[in-house]
mmCIF file of C-alpha atoms and ligand atoms in Angstrom:
data_model
loop_
_atom_site.group_PDB
_atom_site.id
_atom_site.type_symbol
_atom_site.label_atom_id
_atom_site.label_comp_id
_atom_site.label_asym_id
_atom_site.label_seq_id
_atom_site.Cartn_x
_atom_site.Cartn_y
_atom_site.Cartn_z
ATOM 1 C CA MET A 1 -2.523 -25.892 -15.218
ATOM 2 C CA TYR A 2 -0.908 -22.979 -17.040
ATOM 3 C CA LYS A 3 2.737 -22.561 -15.960
ATOM 4 C CA VAL A 4 4.418 -19.237 -16.640
ATOM 5 C CA LYS A 5 8.071 -19.112 -17.642
ATOM 6 C CA VAL A 6 10.343 -17.434 -15.097
ATOM 7 C CA VAL A 7 12.488 -14.637 -16.489
ATOM 8 C CA HIS A 8 15.030 -12.552 -14.702
ATOM 9 C CA LYS A 9 14.530 -8.987 -15.787
ATOM 10 C CA PRO A 10 14.184 -6.876 -12.652
ATOM 11 C CA VAL A 11 11.101 -4.731 -12.312
ATOM 12 C CA ILE A 12 9.692 -2.588 -9.530
ATOM 13 C CA VAL A 13 6.275 -0.969 -9.211
ATOM 14 C CA VAL A 14 5.357 1.300 -6.286
ATOM 15 C CA HIS A 15 2.249 3.185 -5.227
ATOM 16 C CA GLY A 16 1.685 6.154 -2.966
ATOM 17 C CA GLY A 17 -2.036 5.641 -2.566
ATOM 18 C CA ALA A 18 -5.347 5.761 -4.377
ATOM 19 C CA GLY A 19 -7.966 8.420 -3.657
ATOM 20 C CA ALA A 20 -8.104 12.019 -4.837
ATOM 21 C CA TRP A 21 -4.774 13.820 -4.808
ATOM 22 C CA GLN A 22 -5.050 17.564 -4.156
ATOM 23 C CA THR A 23 -3.480 19.642 -6.929
ATOM 24 C CA GLU A 24 -0.930 21.307 -4.658
ATOM 25 C CA ARG A 25 0.357 17.919 -3.463
ATOM 26 C CA MET A 26 0.502 16.139 -6.799
ATOM 27 C CA ASP A 27 4.103 17.050 -7.646
ATOM 28 C CA LEU A 28 5.280 15.992 -4.212
ATOM 29 C CA GLY A 29 3.496 12.665 -4.576
ATOM 30 C CA LEU A 30 4.972 12.030 -8.014
ATOM 31 C CA ALA A 31 8.461 12.957 -6.822
ATOM 32 C CA GLY A 32 8.022 10.617 -3.842
ATOM 33 C CA VAL A 33 6.991 7.567 -5.854
ATOM 34 C CA LYS A 34 9.782 8.199 -8.385
ATOM 35 C CA ASP A 35 12.330 8.371 -5.602
ATOM 36 C CA ALA A 36 11.006 5.129 -4.109
ATOM 37 C CA ALA A 37 11.010 3.318 -7.469
ATOM 38 C CA ARG A 38 14.554 4.461 -8.206
ATOM 39 C CA ALA A 39 15.845 3.434 -4.771
ATOM 40 C CA GLY A 40 14.182 0.012 -5.031
ATOM 41 C CA PHE A 41 15.395 -0.532 -8.567
ATOM 42 C CA GLU A 42 19.019 0.243 -7.616
ATOM 43 C CA ILE A 43 18.779 -2.670 -5.192
ATOM 44 C CA LEU A 44 17.429 -4.970 -7.900
ATOM 45 C CA LYS A 45 20.088 -3.859 -10.386
ATOM 46 C CA SER A 46 22.816 -4.699 -7.913
ATOM 47 C CA GLY A 47 21.496 -8.262 -7.804
ATOM 48 C CA GLN A 48 19.819 -8.115 -4.410
ATOM 49 C CA ALA A 49 16.456 -9.675 -3.637
ATOM 50 C CA ALA A 50 13.008 -8.355 -4.504
ATOM 51 C CA LEU A 51 12.345 -8.448 -0.769
ATOM 52 C CA ASP A 52 15.148 -5.923 -0.138
ATOM 53 C CA ALA A 53 13.880 -3.746 -2.977
ATOM 54 C CA VAL A 54 10.276 -3.517 -1.749
ATOM 55 C CA GLU A 55 11.468 -2.853 1.797
ATOM 56 C CA MET A 56 13.723 -0.059 0.567
ATOM 57 C CA ALA A 57 11.000 1.495 -1.623
ATOM 58 C CA VAL A 58 8.428 1.444 1.169
ATOM 59 C CA THR A 59 10.955 2.792 3.685
ATOM 60 C CA ARG A 60 11.589 5.791 1.406
ATOM 61 C CA MET A 61 7.878 6.544 1.253
ATOM 62 C CA GLU A 62 7.410 6.063 5.006
ATOM 63 C CA ASP A 63 10.090 8.728 5.481
ATOM 64 C CA ASP A 64 8.370 11.100 3.038
ATOM 65 C CA GLU A 65 5.605 12.907 4.871
ATOM 66 C CA VAL A 66 3.538 13.510 1.755
ATOM 67 C CA PHE A 67 2.361 9.909 2.144
ATOM 68 C CA ASN A 68 0.054 8.425 4.760
ATOM 69 C CA ALA A 69 2.604 5.963 6.159
ATOM 70 C CA GLY A 70 5.344 6.366 8.739
ATOM 71 C CA ARG A 71 5.774 10.109 9.266
ATOM 72 C CA GLY A 72 2.649 11.793 7.897
ATOM 73 C CA SER A 73 0.286 9.010 8.954
ATOM 74 C CA ALA A 74 -3.429 9.772 9.314
ATOM 75 C CA LEU A 75 -4.911 10.254 12.791
ATOM 76 C CA THR A 76 -7.475 8.089 14.547
ATOM 77 C CA ILE A 77 -10.707 9.553 15.857
ATOM 78 C CA ASN A 78 -9.048 10.162 19.249
ATOM 79 C CA LYS A 79 -6.074 11.965 17.670
ATOM 80 C CA CYS A 80 -3.579 9.112 17.929
ATOM 81 C CA ILE A 81 -1.568 7.401 15.245
ATOM 82 C CA GLU A 82 -1.733 3.647 14.724
ATOM 83 C CA MET A 83 0.520 2.578 11.866
ATOM 84 C CA GLU A 84 0.541 -0.808 10.165
ATOM 85 C CA ALA A 85 2.619 -2.588 7.528
ATOM 86 C CA SER A 86 3.345 -5.950 5.952
ATOM 87 C CA ILE A 87 5.901 -7.620 3.727
ATOM 88 C CA MET A 88 5.907 -10.942 1.871
ATOM 89 C CA ASP A 89 8.504 -13.046 0.089
ATOM 90 C CA GLY A 90 7.092 -14.843 -2.941
ATOM 91 C CA LYS A 91 9.866 -17.444 -2.957
ATOM 92 C CA THR A 92 9.122 -18.902 0.477
ATOM 93 C CA LEU A 93 5.689 -17.409 1.203
ATOM 94 C CA ASP A 94 7.239 -16.070 4.398
ATOM 95 C CA ALA A 95 5.408 -12.983 5.594
ATOM 96 C CA GLY A 96 5.524 -10.467 8.424
ATOM 97 C CA ALA A 97 3.059 -7.825 9.540
ATOM 98 C CA VAL A 98 2.646 -5.247 12.290
ATOM 99 C CA GLY A 99 -0.172 -3.032 13.510
ATOM 100 C CA LEU A 100 -1.165 -0.449 16.120
ATOM 101 C CA LEU A 101 2.293 1.140 16.114
ATOM 102 C CA LYS A 102 2.756 4.556 17.668
ATOM 103 C CA ASP A 103 6.126 5.888 16.649
ATOM 104 C CA VAL A 104 8.439 3.402 14.964
ATOM 105 C CA ARG A 105 10.092 5.236 12.087
ATOM 106 C CA ASN A 106 9.740 2.435 9.533
ATOM 107 C CA PRO A 107 6.917 -0.025 10.213
ATOM 108 C CA VAL A 108 7.872 -2.086 7.144
ATOM 109 C CA CYS A 109 11.288 -2.869 8.700
ATOM 110 C CA LEU A 110 9.534 -4.096 11.825
ATOM 111 C CA ALA A 111 7.270 -6.277 9.654
ATOM 112 C CA ARG A 112 10.387 -7.839 8.150
ATOM 113 C CA ILE A 113 11.763 -8.488 11.629
ATOM 114 C CA VAL A 114 8.518 -10.274 12.566
ATOM 115 C CA MET A 115 8.929 -12.364 9.419
ATOM 116 C CA GLU A 116 12.575 -13.229 9.894
ATOM 117 C CA LYS A 117 13.121 -13.252 13.647
ATOM 118 C CA THR A 118 9.897 -14.700 15.052
ATOM 119 C CA ASP A 119 7.713 -17.720 14.417
ATOM 120 C CA HIS A 120 4.717 -15.474 13.847
ATOM 121 C CA VAL A 121 3.243 -13.515 10.983
ATOM 122 C CA PHE A 122 1.384 -10.637 12.644
ATOM 123 C CA LEU A 123 2.184 -8.722 15.836
ATOM 124 C CA VAL A 124 0.425 -5.600 17.098
ATOM 125 C CA ALA A 125 0.669 -2.951 19.813
ATOM 126 C CA GLU A 126 2.923 -3.602 22.831
ATOM 127 C CA GLY A 127 4.141 -6.938 21.524
ATOM 128 C CA ALA A 128 5.322 -5.390 18.298
ATOM 129 C CA GLU A 129 6.669 -2.306 20.088
ATOM 130 C CA LYS A 130 8.900 -4.544 22.216
ATOM 131 C CA LEU A 131 10.677 -5.713 19.077
ATOM 132 C CA VAL A 132 11.390 -2.096 18.133
ATOM 133 C CA ASP A 133 13.685 -1.763 21.142
ATOM 134 C CA LEU A 134 15.001 -5.303 20.995
ATOM 135 C CA PHE A 135 16.220 -4.846 17.431
ATOM 136 C CA GLY A 136 17.263 -1.223 17.861
ATOM 137 C CA LEU A 137 14.869 0.268 15.305
ATOM 138 C CA GLU A 138 14.551 4.042 15.238
ATOM 139 C CA ARG A 139 11.533 5.862 16.606
ATOM 140 C CA ARG A 140 10.243 9.095 15.092
ATOM 141 C CA ASP A 141 7.357 11.466 15.781
ATOM 142 C CA PRO A 142 4.864 10.548 13.022
ATOM 143 C CA PHE A 143 2.557 13.583 13.531
ATOM 144 C CA THR A 144 2.632 16.357 10.909
ATOM 145 C CA GLU A 145 0.881 19.732 10.882
ATOM 146 C CA LEU A 146 -1.041 18.817 7.752
ATOM 147 C CA ARG A 147 -2.520 15.640 9.198
ATOM 148 C CA ILE A 148 -3.467 17.440 12.413
ATOM 149 C CA GLN A 149 -5.258 20.100 10.343
ATOM 150 C CA GLN A 150 -7.039 17.481 8.235
ATOM 151 C CA TRP A 151 -8.080 15.684 11.389
ATOM 152 C CA GLY A 152 -9.556 18.919 12.827
ATOM 153 C CA ALA A 153 -11.574 19.606 9.684
ATOM 154 C CA LEU A 154 -12.876 16.065 9.393
ATOM 155 C CA LYS A 155 -13.743 15.871 13.087
ATOM 156 C CA GLU A 156 -15.660 19.142 12.787
ATOM 157 C CA ASN A 157 -17.689 17.713 9.916
ATOM 158 C CA LEU A 158 -18.293 14.553 11.867
ATOM 159 C CA MET A 159 -19.544 16.463 14.903
ATOM 160 C CA GLN A 160 -21.897 18.464 12.710
ATOM 161 C CA GLU A 161 -23.180 15.222 11.252
ATOM 162 C CA LYS A 162 -22.011 16.251 7.811
ATOM 163 C CA LEU A 163 -19.939 13.126 7.807
ATOM 164 C CA ASN A 164 -21.712 9.811 8.033
ATOM 165 C CA TYR A 165 -18.271 8.366 8.276
ATOM 166 C CA MET A 166 -17.921 4.703 8.880
ATOM 167 C CA PRO A 167 -21.152 2.894 7.996
ATOM 168 C CA LYS A 168 -21.077 3.673 4.298
ATOM 169 C CA LEU A 169 -17.531 4.720 3.842
ATOM 170 C CA HIS A 170 -17.329 3.926 0.169
ATOM 171 C CA ARG A 171 -20.327 6.147 -0.639
ATOM 172 C CA LEU A 172 -18.826 8.908 1.403
ATOM 173 C CA VAL A 173 -15.556 8.682 -0.482
ATOM 174 C CA ALA A 174 -17.447 8.687 -3.760
ATOM 175 C CA SER A 175 -19.348 11.853 -2.913
ATOM 176 C CA HIS A 176 -16.646 13.683 -0.902
ATOM 177 C CA SER A 177 -13.471 12.527 -2.567
ATOM 178 C CA GLN A 178 -11.754 15.820 -1.747
ATOM 179 C CA LEU A 179 -11.941 14.953 1.942
ATOM 180 C CA PHE A 180 -9.779 11.902 1.579
ATOM 181 C CA GLU A 181 -6.228 11.379 0.573
ATOM 182 C CA PRO A 182 -5.669 7.760 1.415
ATOM 183 C CA SER A 183 -2.010 7.875 0.426
ATOM 184 C CA THR A 184 -0.929 4.494 1.730
ATOM 185 C CA VAL A 185 2.290 3.220 0.183
ATOM 186 C CA GLY A 186 3.226 -0.105 -1.377
ATOM 187 C CA ALA A 187 5.720 -1.833 -3.648
ATOM 188 C CA VAL A 188 6.009 -5.022 -5.671
ATOM 189 C CA ALA A 189 9.143 -6.295 -7.392
ATOM 190 C CA LEU A 190 10.657 -9.098 -9.435
ATOM 191 C CA ASP A 191 14.396 -9.681 -9.028
ATOM 192 C CA LYS A 192 17.130 -11.136 -11.239
ATOM 193 C CA ASN A 193 16.648 -14.568 -9.690
ATOM 194 C CA GLY A 194 12.996 -14.618 -10.636
ATOM 195 C CA ASN A 195 11.671 -14.035 -7.115
ATOM 196 C CA VAL A 196 8.835 -11.645 -6.319
ATOM 197 C CA ALA A 197 8.002 -9.720 -3.152
ATOM 198 C CA ALA A 198 5.426 -7.203 -1.969
ATOM 199 C CA ALA A 199 5.142 -4.706 0.883
ATOM 200 C CA THR A 200 2.521 -2.185 2.032
ATOM 201 C CA SER A 201 2.503 0.444 4.807
ATOM 202 C CA THR A 202 -0.120 2.882 6.076
ATOM 203 C CA GLY A 203 -1.460 5.091 8.814
ATOM 204 C CA GLY A 204 -4.911 3.797 7.860
ATOM 205 C CA PHE A 205 -7.930 6.036 7.457
ATOM 206 C CA SER A 206 -8.454 9.444 9.087
ATOM 207 C CA LEU A 207 -10.879 9.196 12.009
ATOM 208 C CA LYS A 208 -10.647 5.424 12.133
ATOM 209 C CA LEU A 209 -11.671 3.929 15.440
ATOM 210 C CA PRO A 210 -8.809 2.979 17.746
ATOM 211 C CA GLY A 211 -7.849 -0.641 17.193
ATOM 212 C CA ARG A 212 -9.091 -0.740 13.609
ATOM 213 C CA ILE A 213 -6.885 -2.871 11.378
ATOM 214 C CA GLY A 214 -7.189 -2.345 7.640
ATOM 215 C CA ASP A 215 -6.051 -4.376 4.668
ATOM 216 C CA SER A 216 -2.459 -3.146 4.532
ATOM 217 C CA PRO A 217 -1.013 -5.469 7.201
ATOM 218 C CA LEU A 218 -3.295 -8.389 6.347
ATOM 219 C CA ILE A 219 -1.540 -10.931 4.180
ATOM 220 C CA GLY A 220 -3.725 -11.674 1.174
ATOM 221 C CA CYS A 221 -5.787 -8.503 1.563
ATOM 222 C CA GLY A 222 -3.358 -5.580 1.133
ATOM 223 C CA THR A 223 -0.213 -7.536 0.316
ATOM 224 C CA TYR A 224 0.559 -10.836 -1.392
ATOM 225 C CA ALA A 225 3.500 -12.410 -3.221
ATOM 226 C CA ASP A 226 3.901 -15.908 -4.618
ATOM 227 C CA ASN A 227 6.526 -17.056 -7.090
ATOM 228 C CA GLU A 228 3.873 -19.259 -8.695
ATOM 229 C CA ALA A 229 1.941 -16.138 -9.738
ATOM 230 C CA GLY A 230 3.279 -12.658 -8.951
ATOM 231 C CA ALA A 231 2.963 -9.936 -6.343
ATOM 232 C CA CYS A 232 0.314 -7.359 -5.509
ATOM 233 C CA SER A 233 -0.161 -4.370 -3.178
ATOM 234 C CA ALA A 234 -3.538 -2.708 -2.621
ATOM 235 C CA THR A 235 -4.658 0.774 -1.609
ATOM 236 C CA GLY A 236 -8.057 2.292 -0.961
ATOM 237 C CA ILE A 237 -10.816 1.390 1.442
ATOM 238 C CA GLY A 238 -9.254 -1.356 3.500
ATOM 239 C CA GLU A 239 -12.513 -3.003 4.481
ATOM 240 C CA ILE A 240 -13.213 -3.728 0.821
ATOM 241 C CA ALA A 241 -9.830 -5.312 0.225
ATOM 242 C CA VAL A 242 -10.352 -7.421 3.356
ATOM 243 C CA LYS A 243 -13.763 -8.686 2.245
ATOM 244 C CA LEU A 244 -12.459 -9.600 -1.191
ATOM 245 C CA VAL A 245 -9.012 -10.805 -0.039
ATOM 246 C CA LEU A 246 -7.989 -8.604 -2.899
ATOM 247 C CA ALA A 247 -4.206 -8.960 -3.168
ATOM 248 C CA LYS A 248 -4.447 -12.766 -3.113
ATOM 249 C CA SER A 249 -7.378 -12.724 -5.537
ATOM 250 C CA THR A 250 -5.263 -10.678 -7.911
ATOM 251 C CA CYS A 251 -2.357 -13.136 -7.633
ATOM 252 C CA ASP A 252 -4.764 -16.049 -8.164
ATOM 253 C CA SER A 253 -5.975 -14.324 -11.281
ATOM 254 C CA ILE A 254 -2.383 -14.125 -12.551
ATOM 255 C CA HIS A 255 -1.881 -17.782 -11.599
ATOM 256 C CA VAL A 256 -4.611 -18.897 -13.980
ATOM 257 C CA GLY A 257 -2.928 -17.139 -16.888
ATOM 258 C CA ARG A 258 -3.768 -13.447 -16.813
ATOM 259 C CA SER A 259 -1.105 -10.787 -17.127
ATOM 260 C CA ALA A 260 -0.533 -8.514 -14.140
ATOM 261 C CA GLN A 261 -2.448 -5.765 -15.940
ATOM 262 C CA GLU A 262 -5.411 -8.001 -16.785
ATOM 263 C CA ALA A 263 -5.466 -9.290 -13.217
ATOM 264 C CA THR A 264 -5.520 -5.829 -11.603
ATOM 265 C CA GLU A 265 -8.307 -4.738 -13.942
ATOM 266 C CA LYS A 266 -10.269 -7.892 -13.221
ATOM 267 C CA SER A 267 -9.958 -7.264 -9.480
ATOM 268 C CA ILE A 268 -11.167 -3.680 -9.801
ATOM 269 C CA GLU A 269 -14.122 -4.984 -11.838
ATOM 270 C CA LEU A 270 -14.831 -7.299 -8.911
ATOM 271 C CA VAL A 271 -14.755 -4.337 -6.513
ATOM 272 C CA ASN A 272 -17.166 -2.475 -8.778
ATOM 273 C CA ARG A 273 -19.490 -5.449 -9.039
ATOM 274 C CA ARG A 274 -19.509 -6.672 -5.442
ATOM 275 C CA MET A 275 -18.566 -3.575 -3.436
ATOM 276 C CA HIS A 276 -20.521 -0.881 -5.290
ATOM 277 C CA GLY A 277 -17.452 0.725 -6.770
ATOM 278 C CA GLY A 278 -15.792 1.542 -3.436
ATOM 279 C CA SER A 279 -12.524 3.351 -3.996
ATOM 280 C CA MET A 280 -9.561 0.994 -4.636
ATOM 281 C CA GLY A 281 -6.236 0.864 -6.468
ATOM 282 C CA LEU A 282 -3.896 -2.065 -7.172
ATOM 283 C CA ILE A 283 -0.367 -2.560 -8.427
ATOM 284 C CA ALA A 284 1.053 -5.929 -9.459
ATOM 285 C CA VAL A 285 3.892 -7.678 -11.218
ATOM 286 C CA ASP A 286 3.783 -11.149 -12.762
ATOM 287 C CA MET A 287 6.571 -13.711 -13.193
ATOM 288 C CA LEU A 288 7.231 -12.489 -16.737
ATOM 289 C CA GLY A 289 8.031 -9.060 -15.322
ATOM 290 C CA ARG A 290 4.902 -7.490 -16.747
ATOM 291 C CA ILE A 291 3.490 -4.731 -14.590
ATOM 292 C CA GLY A 292 -0.124 -4.011 -13.720
ATOM 293 C CA ALA A 293 -1.862 -0.985 -12.229
ATOM 294 C CA ALA A 294 -5.588 -0.264 -12.116
ATOM 295 C CA HIS A 295 -8.000 1.739 -9.972
ATOM 296 C CA ASN A 296 -11.526 3.060 -9.749
ATOM 297 C CA SER A 297 -10.496 5.977 -7.511
ATOM 298 C CA PRO A 298 -9.948 9.439 -9.022
ATOM 299 C CA ASN A 299 -6.164 8.946 -8.808
ATOM 300 C CA LEU A 300 -3.542 6.311 -8.233
ATOM 301 C CA CYS A 301 -0.138 7.804 -7.468
ATOM 302 C CA TRP A 302 2.340 5.244 -8.766
ATOM 303 C CA ALA A 303 5.645 4.665 -10.516
ATOM 304 C CA TYR A 304 7.619 1.831 -12.054
ATOM 305 C CA MET A 305 11.112 1.201 -13.295
ATOM 306 C CA THR A 306 12.596 -1.494 -15.526
ATOM 307 C CA MET A 307 15.909 -2.008 -17.362
ATOM 308 C CA LYS A 308 14.276 -0.411 -20.394
ATOM 309 C CA THR A 309 12.957 2.769 -18.783
ATOM 310 C CA HIS A 310 16.330 3.920 -17.327
ATOM 311 C CA GLN A 311 14.371 6.400 -15.209
ATOM 312 C CA PRO A 312 11.266 5.832 -13.088
ATOM 313 C CA LYS A 313 7.976 6.556 -14.850
ATOM 314 C CA ALA A 314 5.361 8.084 -12.594
ATOM 315 C CA SER A 315 1.713 9.018 -12.957
ATOM 316 C CA LEU A 316 -1.394 9.937 -11.000
ATOM 317 C CA LYS A 317 -3.523 7.735 -13.228
ATOM 318 C CA ALA A 318 -3.309 4.137 -14.345
ATOM 319 C CA LYS A 319 -5.986 2.100 -16.071
ATOM 320 C CA THR A 320 -9.210 3.455 -14.600
ATOM 321 C CA VAL A 321 -11.886 0.788 -14.341
ATOM 322 C CA ARG A 322 -15.209 2.457 -13.704
ATOM 323 C CA ASP A 323 -18.385 0.904 -12.441
ATOM 324 C CA ALA A 324 -20.411 -0.088 -15.504
ATOM 325 C CA GLY A 325 -23.629 0.590 -13.594
HETATM 326 N N1 LIG B 401 -6.044 0.654 2.573
HETATM 327 C C1 LIG B 401 -5.710 1.595 3.614
HETATM 328 C C2 LIG B 401 -6.589 1.311 4.809
HETATM 329 O O1 LIG B 401 -7.767 1.074 4.648
HETATM 330 C C3 LIG B 401 -5.879 3.006 3.222
HETATM 331 C C4 LIG B 401 -5.199 3.378 1.943
HETATM 332 O O2 LIG B 401 -4.943 2.561 1.090
HETATM 333 O O3 LIG B 401 -4.863 4.547 1.782
HETATM 334 O O4 LIG B 401 -6.104 1.393 5.904
#
């Protein structure tokens, strides 16, 4: 088996979602991912754990309403918000996840509480909400004007049968990319001690059915971290990432010797081959501190920071892997 050498140069990569970013929101998205990468990297530079860095980065993006996570989350078909998040420590394989949250300010912090303070991995709804009060986490109104407007427009289309929404979601996204801004957030990091971590947080998809759980809180699907490989966070159509167990597949791909970049590209090729090119984006880091980012969606809003870059580098594109067919 190929064993990679552990190095200790801290690295963070964050994403603010795949999909099609509207022109007027691009600068806000780029500023948001830069801020998150910088905040996470400060933690790594000070010698703290990758786990702390990804939690910090995701928290920053949950607080930034340009993203579909925390405040600014997308609305369900019945005009509610059901947020979800997960976090994973590559050193121990400990993981925590939460779903169906109404108003906790930072779902990723609750996911970490599930990981560290309970014997479970995944809590949803009332059970998870109870921990919010028990551990004194803040609550915050997650609804924003923009998401309410988007919900109205999408619902109108749905009622007029212009939107064949759920059954063939990937085709819909492909042909109406302007309707969707799946700006889920995520982060992966490698710390000075050679440990990796990953975290992901989302409001899910606009008009999702109540109770729908996507990939973001599912360990292995939207989030995975393992010190024997690397860490990965996914964004895009959650159902696809669930079917392909995409974050774990990407880490497995690193484990057999691919770089983080090769592994993310390979996973997007898999999406193209098996899932008809449904819209996805991936970020990853391997144990050598090499970063990876690839997507088949029109955009991937992402940023990274290393000792060499001094400042976060952000972009709305990474390696775009298109469907060969
Ligand atoms: N993957 C998320 C979900 O399906 C959406 C996104 O990445 O924006 O809930």
